[in-house]
Amino acid sequence: MKTFAKSTDQPMPLAEAVWVDPARMSGVPCFRGTRLPVQQLFDWIEDGVSLEEFLNEFQVDRRAATAVLRAGASAVCAATAGNPDCASSS
């Protein structure tokens, strides 16, 4: 029986990218398998650091970082539900 490696082109579900444990890091959402808060990604981007630099510095899977960024974009769209541009975004 053949087994296939997961394609890196497939989006990673947020549940695979992030974990929350109230007993660790005070329940702050972190990249799965790390103690790196997902907020760190947004902070670095806000400070002008490229996604590439973030990925290299923290050895975060690109698909996990992308899942977090997409969740952030979805949250913005949900907060501005009347904006028709959100419905057409991917």
Short mmCIF file of C-alpha atoms in Angstrom, two decimals:
data_model
loop_
_atom_site.label_atom_id
_atom_site.label_comp_id
_atom_site.label_asym_id
_atom_site.label_seq_id
_atom_site.Cartn_x
_atom_site.Cartn_y
_atom_site.Cartn_z
CA MET A 1 0.00 0.00 0.00
CA LYS A 2 1.34 3.40 -0.99
CA THR A 3 1.51 6.24 1.51
CA PHE A 4 1.65 9.83 0.42
CA ALA A 5 3.35 12.67 2.23
CA LYS A 6 1.16 15.60 3.14
CA SER A 7 1.33 18.22 0.46
CA THR A 8 2.79 21.49 1.63
CA ASP A 9 0.32 23.19 -0.71
CA GLN A 10 -2.66 22.10 1.39
CA PRO A 11 -3.81 24.60 4.02
CA MET A 12 -3.23 23.49 7.60
CA PRO A 13 -6.31 23.58 9.80
CA LEU A 14 -5.94 26.04 12.66
CA ALA A 15 -6.47 23.22 15.17
CA GLU A 16 -3.30 21.56 13.85
CA ALA A 17 -1.31 24.80 13.91
CA VAL A 18 -2.22 26.10 17.37
CA TRP A 19 -2.69 24.67 20.84
CA VAL A 20 -4.07 26.17 24.03
CA ASP A 21 -3.38 24.64 27.44
CA PRO A 22 -4.49 26.58 30.53
CA ALA A 23 -1.71 24.88 32.48
CA ARG A 24 1.03 26.14 30.13
CA MET A 25 1.75 29.70 29.11
CA SER A 26 -1.37 30.77 31.06
CA GLY A 27 -3.55 29.44 28.25
CA VAL A 28 -2.09 31.77 25.63
CA PRO A 29 -2.51 30.30 22.12
CA CYS A 30 0.86 28.99 20.93
CA PHE A 31 2.14 27.33 17.80
CA ARG A 32 1.56 23.60 18.32
CA GLY A 33 4.49 21.87 19.95
CA THR A 34 6.09 25.13 21.10
CA ARG A 35 5.80 27.78 23.76
CA LEU A 36 5.79 30.48 21.06
CA PRO A 37 2.63 32.59 21.31
CA VAL A 38 0.88 33.15 17.98
CA GLN A 39 0.73 36.85 18.93
CA GLN A 40 4.50 36.93 18.36
CA LEU A 41 3.88 36.47 14.63
CA PHE A 42 1.57 39.49 14.51
CA ASP A 43 3.99 41.55 16.63
CA TRP A 44 6.91 40.81 14.34
CA ILE A 45 4.93 41.61 11.22
CA GLU A 46 3.73 44.84 12.83
CA ASP A 47 7.39 45.71 13.50
CA GLY A 48 8.20 45.23 9.80
CA VAL A 49 9.88 41.84 10.05
CA SER A 50 9.23 39.60 7.07
CA LEU A 51 7.41 36.30 7.36
CA GLU A 52 10.59 34.60 6.11
CA GLU A 53 12.63 36.06 8.97
CA PHE A 54 10.01 34.97 11.50
CA LEU A 55 9.92 31.44 10.11
CA ASN A 56 13.70 31.18 10.13
CA GLU A 57 14.11 32.67 13.60
CA PHE A 58 11.54 30.47 15.32
CA GLN A 59 11.58 27.40 13.04
CA VAL A 60 7.79 27.60 12.63
CA ASP A 61 6.14 25.61 9.86
CA ARG A 62 5.05 27.97 7.08
CA ARG A 63 1.66 26.23 6.89
CA ALA A 64 1.11 26.84 10.62
CA ALA A 65 1.97 30.53 10.27
CA THR A 66 -0.31 30.79 7.25
CA ALA A 67 -3.16 29.14 9.17
CA VAL A 68 -2.75 31.73 11.93
CA LEU A 69 -2.67 34.62 9.45
CA ARG A 70 -5.76 33.31 7.67
CA ALA A 71 -7.57 32.99 11.00
CA GLY A 72 -6.65 36.60 11.73
CA ALA A 73 -8.00 37.69 8.36
CA SER A 74 -11.19 35.71 8.98
CA ALA A 75 -11.60 37.42 12.35
CA VAL A 76 -11.33 40.83 10.69
CA CYS A 77 -13.91 39.82 8.10
CA ALA A 78 -16.23 38.55 10.81
CA ALA A 79 -15.85 41.82 12.69
CA THR A 80 -16.75 43.75 9.54
CA ALA A 81 -19.45 41.36 8.35
CA GLY A 82 -21.12 44.03 6.23
CA ASN A 83 -18.02 44.39 4.03
CA PRO A 84 -18.65 42.59 0.70
CA ASP A 85 -14.89 42.41 -0.02
CA CYS A 86 -14.44 39.88 2.79
CA ALA A 87 -16.74 37.37 1.16
CA SER A 88 -14.57 37.24 -1.96
CA SER A 89 -11.24 36.97 -0.09
CA SER A 90 -9.40 33.69 0.10
#
